[in-house]
XYZ file of C-alpha atoms in Angstrom:
377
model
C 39.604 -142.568 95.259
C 39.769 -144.344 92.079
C 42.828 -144.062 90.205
C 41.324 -141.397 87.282
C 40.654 -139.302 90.267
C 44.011 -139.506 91.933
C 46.483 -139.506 89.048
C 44.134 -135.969 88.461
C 44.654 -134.998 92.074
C 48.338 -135.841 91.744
C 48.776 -133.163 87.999
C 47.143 -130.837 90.355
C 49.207 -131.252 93.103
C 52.647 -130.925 91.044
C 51.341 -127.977 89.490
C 50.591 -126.212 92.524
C 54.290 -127.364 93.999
C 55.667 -125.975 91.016
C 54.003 -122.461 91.237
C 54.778 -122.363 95.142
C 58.180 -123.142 94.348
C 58.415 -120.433 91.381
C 57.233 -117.699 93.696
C 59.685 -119.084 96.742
C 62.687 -118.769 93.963
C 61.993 -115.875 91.861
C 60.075 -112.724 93.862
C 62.177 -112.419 96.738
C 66.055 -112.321 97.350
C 65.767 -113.628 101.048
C 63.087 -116.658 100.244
C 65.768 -117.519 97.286
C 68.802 -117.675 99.362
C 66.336 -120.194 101.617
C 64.936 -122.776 99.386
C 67.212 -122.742 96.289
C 69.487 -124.963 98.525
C 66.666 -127.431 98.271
C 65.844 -126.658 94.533
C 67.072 -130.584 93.150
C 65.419 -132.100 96.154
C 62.171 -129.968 95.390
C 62.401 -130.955 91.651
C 62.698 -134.538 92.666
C 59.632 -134.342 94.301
C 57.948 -132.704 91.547
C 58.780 -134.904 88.929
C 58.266 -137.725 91.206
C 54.303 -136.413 92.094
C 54.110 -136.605 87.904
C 55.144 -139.953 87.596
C 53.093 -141.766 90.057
C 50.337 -139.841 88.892
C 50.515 -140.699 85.198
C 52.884 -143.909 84.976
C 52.123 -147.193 86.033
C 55.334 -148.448 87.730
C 55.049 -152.436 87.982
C 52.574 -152.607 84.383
C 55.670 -150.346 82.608
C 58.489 -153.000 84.468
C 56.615 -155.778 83.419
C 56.178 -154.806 79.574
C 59.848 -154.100 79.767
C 59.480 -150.718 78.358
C 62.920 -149.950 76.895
C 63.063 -145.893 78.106
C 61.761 -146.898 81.936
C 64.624 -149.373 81.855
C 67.547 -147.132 80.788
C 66.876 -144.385 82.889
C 66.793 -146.611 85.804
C 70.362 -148.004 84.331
C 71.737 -144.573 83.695
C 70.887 -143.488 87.671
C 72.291 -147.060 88.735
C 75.382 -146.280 86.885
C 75.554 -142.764 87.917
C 75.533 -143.813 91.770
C 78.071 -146.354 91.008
C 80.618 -144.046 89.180
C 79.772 -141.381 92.650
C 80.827 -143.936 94.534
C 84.094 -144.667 92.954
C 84.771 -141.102 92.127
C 84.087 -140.243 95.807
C 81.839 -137.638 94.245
C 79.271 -135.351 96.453
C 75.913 -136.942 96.599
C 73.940 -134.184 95.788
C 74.864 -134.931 92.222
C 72.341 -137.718 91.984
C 69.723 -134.964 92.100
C 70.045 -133.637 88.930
C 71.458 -136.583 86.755
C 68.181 -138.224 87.868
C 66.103 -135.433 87.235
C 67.140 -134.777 84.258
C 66.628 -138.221 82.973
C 63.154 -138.904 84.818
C 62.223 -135.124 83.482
C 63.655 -136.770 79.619
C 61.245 -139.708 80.346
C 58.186 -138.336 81.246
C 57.737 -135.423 79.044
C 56.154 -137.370 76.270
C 53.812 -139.370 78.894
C 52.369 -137.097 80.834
C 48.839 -135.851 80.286
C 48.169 -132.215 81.614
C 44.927 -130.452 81.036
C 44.739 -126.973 79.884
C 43.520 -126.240 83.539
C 46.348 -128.059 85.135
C 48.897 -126.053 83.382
C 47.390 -122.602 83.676
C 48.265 -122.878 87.144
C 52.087 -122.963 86.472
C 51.728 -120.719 83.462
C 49.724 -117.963 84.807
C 51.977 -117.939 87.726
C 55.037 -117.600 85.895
C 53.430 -114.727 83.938
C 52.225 -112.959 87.106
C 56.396 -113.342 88.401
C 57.931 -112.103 84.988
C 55.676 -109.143 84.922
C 56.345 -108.224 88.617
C 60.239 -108.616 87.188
C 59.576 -106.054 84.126
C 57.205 -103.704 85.547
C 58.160 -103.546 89.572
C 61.618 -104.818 90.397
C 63.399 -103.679 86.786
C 66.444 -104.339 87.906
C 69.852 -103.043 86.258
C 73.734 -103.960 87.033
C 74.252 -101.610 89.853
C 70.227 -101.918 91.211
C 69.392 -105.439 91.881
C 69.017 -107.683 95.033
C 69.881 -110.650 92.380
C 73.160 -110.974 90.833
C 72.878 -109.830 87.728
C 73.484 -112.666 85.660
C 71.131 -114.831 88.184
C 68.311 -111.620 87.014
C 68.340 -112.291 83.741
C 68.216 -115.659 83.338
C 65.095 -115.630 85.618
C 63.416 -113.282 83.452
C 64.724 -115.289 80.335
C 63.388 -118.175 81.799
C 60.495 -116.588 83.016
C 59.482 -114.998 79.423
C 60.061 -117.788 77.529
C 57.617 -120.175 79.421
C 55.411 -117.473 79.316
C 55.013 -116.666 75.629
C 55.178 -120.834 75.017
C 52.233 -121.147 77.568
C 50.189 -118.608 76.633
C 50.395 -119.910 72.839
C 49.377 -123.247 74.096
C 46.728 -121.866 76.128
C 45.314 -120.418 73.797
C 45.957 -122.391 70.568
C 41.891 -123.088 69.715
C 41.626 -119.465 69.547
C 41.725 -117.802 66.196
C 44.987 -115.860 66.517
C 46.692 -114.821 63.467
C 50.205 -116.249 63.001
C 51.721 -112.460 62.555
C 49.912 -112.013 66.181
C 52.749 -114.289 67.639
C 55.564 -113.245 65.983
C 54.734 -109.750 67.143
C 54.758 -111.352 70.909
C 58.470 -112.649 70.077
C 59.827 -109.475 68.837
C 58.056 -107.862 71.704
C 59.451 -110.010 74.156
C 63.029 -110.331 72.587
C 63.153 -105.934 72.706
C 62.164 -106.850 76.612
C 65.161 -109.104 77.527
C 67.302 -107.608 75.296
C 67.139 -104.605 77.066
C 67.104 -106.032 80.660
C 70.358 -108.346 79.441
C 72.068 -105.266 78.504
C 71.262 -103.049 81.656
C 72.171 -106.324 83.737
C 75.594 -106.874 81.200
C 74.612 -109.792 81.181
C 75.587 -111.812 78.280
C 74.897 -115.285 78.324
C 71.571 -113.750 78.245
C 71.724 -111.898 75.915
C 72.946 -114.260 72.911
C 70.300 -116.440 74.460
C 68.012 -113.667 72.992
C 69.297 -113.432 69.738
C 69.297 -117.301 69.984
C 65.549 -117.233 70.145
C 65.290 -114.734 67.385
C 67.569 -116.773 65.202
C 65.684 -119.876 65.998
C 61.948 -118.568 65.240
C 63.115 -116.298 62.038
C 65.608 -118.465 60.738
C 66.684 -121.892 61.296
C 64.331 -124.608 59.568
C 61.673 -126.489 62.071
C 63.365 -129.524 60.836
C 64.167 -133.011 63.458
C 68.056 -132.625 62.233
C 68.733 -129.243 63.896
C 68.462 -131.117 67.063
C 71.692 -132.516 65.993
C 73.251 -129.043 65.204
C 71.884 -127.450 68.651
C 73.454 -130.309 70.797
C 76.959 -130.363 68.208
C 77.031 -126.561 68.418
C 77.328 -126.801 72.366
C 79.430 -129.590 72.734
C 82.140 -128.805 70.734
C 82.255 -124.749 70.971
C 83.993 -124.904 74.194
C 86.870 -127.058 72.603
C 87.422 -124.957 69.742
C 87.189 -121.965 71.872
C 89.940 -123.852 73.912
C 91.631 -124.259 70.797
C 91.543 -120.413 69.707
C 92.619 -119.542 72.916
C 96.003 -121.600 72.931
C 96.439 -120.717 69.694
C 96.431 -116.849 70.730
C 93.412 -115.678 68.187
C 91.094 -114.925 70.775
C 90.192 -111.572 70.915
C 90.534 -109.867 73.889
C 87.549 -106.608 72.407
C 85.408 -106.197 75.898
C 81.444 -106.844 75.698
C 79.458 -104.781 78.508
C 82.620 -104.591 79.875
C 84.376 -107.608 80.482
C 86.142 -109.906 78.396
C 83.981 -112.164 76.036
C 83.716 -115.065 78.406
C 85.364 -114.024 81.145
C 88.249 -116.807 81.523
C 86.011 -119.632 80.710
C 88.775 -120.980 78.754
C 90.983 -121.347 81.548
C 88.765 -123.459 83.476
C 87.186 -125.867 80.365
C 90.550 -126.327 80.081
C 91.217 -127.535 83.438
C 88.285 -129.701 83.349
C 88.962 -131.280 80.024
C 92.588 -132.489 81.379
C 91.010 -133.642 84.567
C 88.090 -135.562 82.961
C 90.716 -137.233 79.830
C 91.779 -138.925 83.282
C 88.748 -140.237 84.024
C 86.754 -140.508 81.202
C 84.258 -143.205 82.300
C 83.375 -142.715 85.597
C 83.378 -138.738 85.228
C 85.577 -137.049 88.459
C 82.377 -136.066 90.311
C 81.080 -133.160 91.738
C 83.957 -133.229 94.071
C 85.723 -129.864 92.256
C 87.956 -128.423 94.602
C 88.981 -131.920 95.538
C 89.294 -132.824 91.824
C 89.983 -129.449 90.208
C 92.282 -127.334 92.779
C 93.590 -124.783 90.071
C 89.762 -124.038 88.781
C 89.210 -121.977 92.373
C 87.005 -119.846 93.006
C 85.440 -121.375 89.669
C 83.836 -124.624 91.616
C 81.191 -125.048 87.979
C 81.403 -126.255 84.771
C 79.908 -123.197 83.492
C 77.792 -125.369 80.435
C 75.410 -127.620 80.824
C 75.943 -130.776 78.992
C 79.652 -130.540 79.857
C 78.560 -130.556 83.594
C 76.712 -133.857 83.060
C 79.548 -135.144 80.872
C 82.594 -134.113 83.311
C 80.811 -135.372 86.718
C 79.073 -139.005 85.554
C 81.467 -140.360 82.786
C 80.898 -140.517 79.203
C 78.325 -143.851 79.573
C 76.232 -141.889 81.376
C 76.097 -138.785 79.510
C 75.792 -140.649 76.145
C 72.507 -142.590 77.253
C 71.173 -139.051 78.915
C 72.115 -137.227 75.155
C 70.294 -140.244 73.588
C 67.047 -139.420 75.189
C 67.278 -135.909 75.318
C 67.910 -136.090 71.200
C 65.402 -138.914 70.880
C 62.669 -136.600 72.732
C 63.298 -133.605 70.998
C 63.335 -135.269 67.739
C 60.052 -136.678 68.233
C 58.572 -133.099 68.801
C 58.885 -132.415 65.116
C 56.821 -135.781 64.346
C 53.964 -134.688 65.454
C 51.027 -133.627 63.258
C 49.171 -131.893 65.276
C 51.711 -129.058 66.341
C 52.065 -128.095 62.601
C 48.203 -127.845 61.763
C 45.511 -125.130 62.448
C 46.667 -121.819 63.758
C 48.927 -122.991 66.133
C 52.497 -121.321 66.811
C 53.845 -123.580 69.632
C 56.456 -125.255 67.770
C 58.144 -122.393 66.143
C 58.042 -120.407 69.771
C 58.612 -123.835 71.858
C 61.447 -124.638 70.365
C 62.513 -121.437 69.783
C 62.524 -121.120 73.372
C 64.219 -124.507 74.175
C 66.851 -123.733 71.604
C 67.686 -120.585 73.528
C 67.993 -121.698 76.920
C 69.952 -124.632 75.078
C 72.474 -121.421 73.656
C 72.725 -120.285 77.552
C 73.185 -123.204 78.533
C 76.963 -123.492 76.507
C 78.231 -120.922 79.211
C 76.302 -121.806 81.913
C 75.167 -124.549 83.700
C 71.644 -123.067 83.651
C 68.635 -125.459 82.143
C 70.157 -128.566 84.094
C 69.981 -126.588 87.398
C 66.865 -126.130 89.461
C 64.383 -124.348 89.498
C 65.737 -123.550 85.774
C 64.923 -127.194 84.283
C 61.745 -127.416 85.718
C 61.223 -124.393 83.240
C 62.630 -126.236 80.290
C 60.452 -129.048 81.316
C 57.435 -127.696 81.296
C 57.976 -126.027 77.818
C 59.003 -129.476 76.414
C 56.257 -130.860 78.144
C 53.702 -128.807 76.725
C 54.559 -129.892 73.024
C 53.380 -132.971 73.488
C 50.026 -131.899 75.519
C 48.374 -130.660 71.857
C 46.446 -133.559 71.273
C-alpha cells in the first residue's frame, strides 16, 4: 500500500471511528453509561489515526517545525506537573488531545466524502433527538443538561457540515440564515423544556455571533477574555452581595458556581505553576459533591499550571485567528465562516459554565467544525 493509499485508508478509518463512537454516545442511555468512560482514550485514538495518516512524524521532527515541537513540550510538561501534583492520570487524555486536536486542524486533508460520513451521521442522531426521543426535564433517560448539550452539539455540526457539503452548490445566502434561525427556534425550545441553561445562552450565543458580532480575527481575543475573566467578576459580584438571586427555569442563575470557582481560585493561587491536578477531592475537600471545574479553559488552567495553559491558549488563539485569513471561506456563495464560527463561538459561551467542548465526545465535535474551515480549498 503506498502511502497516498494508506494516509486515505487511515481519513477513512477515523471517520468511521468517529461515527461509531457518535452513535455509541448519543442514541442510547445504556451504550453511554458504557463507553463514555473510555471517551478521552477513544479520542486519543482518533486523533492519533489522523495524524499518522496525514503528518509525517520524523520529516516534521527533522524540519523542526515550531507547533509539532510545543505540543510535544506542553504534554512533557503536563506529565511532569501530574507527577508532582500527584494528579490522576487520566488528565493526560484531554490536555493532549486538546493540543494534538489544536495541531492538526489546519493539516489535515479530508475529502468531501470522508467527512460526509461523520456529518451525515451526526445529522441522522440529532434528528432521531428532535423527532423520536424529544426529551423534556421530567421525560428523559439523559440528564437534562447532558440532553441538550448533545443536541447543541449535535445541531451545530450539523448545520456547519451541511454548509460545507454543500458549498459549490448555488444556495442563496438568506437560504442559510433561514437554517440558523430554524435551528436556534429548535434548541431554544428543547433548552427550555430541558431548563437547561448553559444551553440555552449557548443559543443566543450563536444568534449573537452570526447576526451581530463582526467576522473579524480580534474577536477571538474577546471570546477567550469574555470566558476567562467572567467567572472572576462573577466571584467578585458575589462577595460583594450584588448578585441577584431572580430564579431562571427555576433555579438560581448559576446554581452556586460561585462557591466553587471560588474554592478553586484559592486552591490554584497555591499552586499556580504546576496546576493542583485532577486530584479534586484530594485537593478541593469543601467543593464536594462539585468534583468539576464547571468551565472549560479554567479546567485546563486549574489542573496543568499556568505554563501549560498559556502555550495551549496560544495555539488555540493562533488557530482560530488564522480561520479569518483565509480567502477562500469569504468568496463565492459560501456561509461556513459566519455559521462555523458562529457555532464554535457558542459552544465556546457553554463552555464558561461547563466543562463541555474540552470533554469527550464533545471536542471531537468542536474539532471537526474547526477542522472543516480549513478543508475549503
Amino acid at each position: 500500500m503506498n502511502s497516498s493509499k494508506k494516509s486515505s485508508f487511515l481519513n477513512y478509518f477515523s471517520m468511521i471511528l468517529l461515527s461509531i463512537f457518535i452513535l455509541l454516545c448519543w442514541v442510547s442511555h445504556d451504550f453511554y453509561n458504557k463507553f463514555v468512560p473510555y471517551a478521552s482514550p477513544f479520542m486519543s485514538l482518533f486523533l492519533c489515526t489522523l495524524f499518522f495518516a496525514n503528518i509525517n512524524l520524523w520529516e516534521q521532527l527533522k524540519k523542526k517545525e515550531l507547533e509539532l515541537y510545543l505540543i510535544i513540550g506542553g504534554v512533557l510538561l503536563a506529565g511532569i506537573n501530574m507527577l508532582l501534583i500527584k494528579s490522576n492520570w487520566g488528565a493526560i487524555f484531554s490536555i493532549g488531545n486538546t493540543f494534538l486536536f489544536l495541531y492538526l486542524a489546519d493539516k489535515i486533508k479530508l475529502s468531501k466524502k470522508m467527512l460526509s460520513i461523520p456529518l451525515i451521521t451526526c445529522s441522522m442522531v440529532f434528528l432521531f433527538w428532535i423527532i423520536i426521543k424529544r426529551p423534556t426535564f421530567n421525560n428523559c433517560d439523559f440528564n437534562s443538561n447532558g440532553s441538550a448539550f448533545i443536541m447543541f452539539a449535535l445541531g451545530m455540526v450539523s448545520l456547519s457540515g451541511w454548509c460545507f457539503l454543500l458549498e459549490k452548490h448555488s444556495i442563496k445566502p438568506r437560504s442559510w440564515t433561514i437554517a440558523v434561525i430554524t435551528l436556534a427556534i429548535i434548541l431554544g425550545i428543547e433548552s427550555y423544556q430541558l431548563h437547561a441553561r448553559g444551553s440555552l445562552l449557548g443559543v443566543l450565543g450563536f444568534l449573537f455571533v452570526y447576526f451581530v458580532l463582526p467576522k473579524k480575527p480580534w474577536t477571538v481575543y474577546l471570546v477567550f477574555a469574555c470566558s476567562i475573566f467572567f467567572p472572576l467578576l462573577y466571584i467578585l459580584l458575589w462577595k460583594s452581595g450584588w448578585i441577584p438571586t431572580i430564579p431562571v427555569l427555576d433555579k438560581r442563575i448559576f446554581s452556586g458556581r460561585e462557591t466553587f470557582w471560588n474554592e478553586f481560585f484559592i486552591v490554584f493561587s497555591q499552586h499556580p505553576i504546576t496546576g493542583i491536578g485532577s486530584n479534586f477531592e484530594y485537593m478541593v475537600p469543601k467543593s464536594a459533591p462539585y468534583y468539576e471545574v464547571h468551565h472549560a479553559l479554567l479546567n485546563i488552567l486549574f489542573v496543568h499550571g499556568l505554563p501549560v495553559f498559556l502555550l495551549m491558549l496560544y495555539l488555540w488563539i493562533k488557530r482560530l485567528k488564522e480561520v479569518f485569513s483565509r480567502k477562500s471561506i469569504h468568496t463565492g456563495s459560501s456561509c461556513l465562516l459566519p455559521i462555523g464560527i458562529s457555532a464554535l463561538y457558542g459552544m465556546m459561551v457553554i463552555g464558561t459554565f461547563e466543562n463541555f467542548y474540552i470533554a469527550a465526545p464533545f471536542n471531537m465535535i468542536y474539532f471537526i467544525i474547526l477542522s472543516m474551515m480549513y478543508q475549503i480549498d
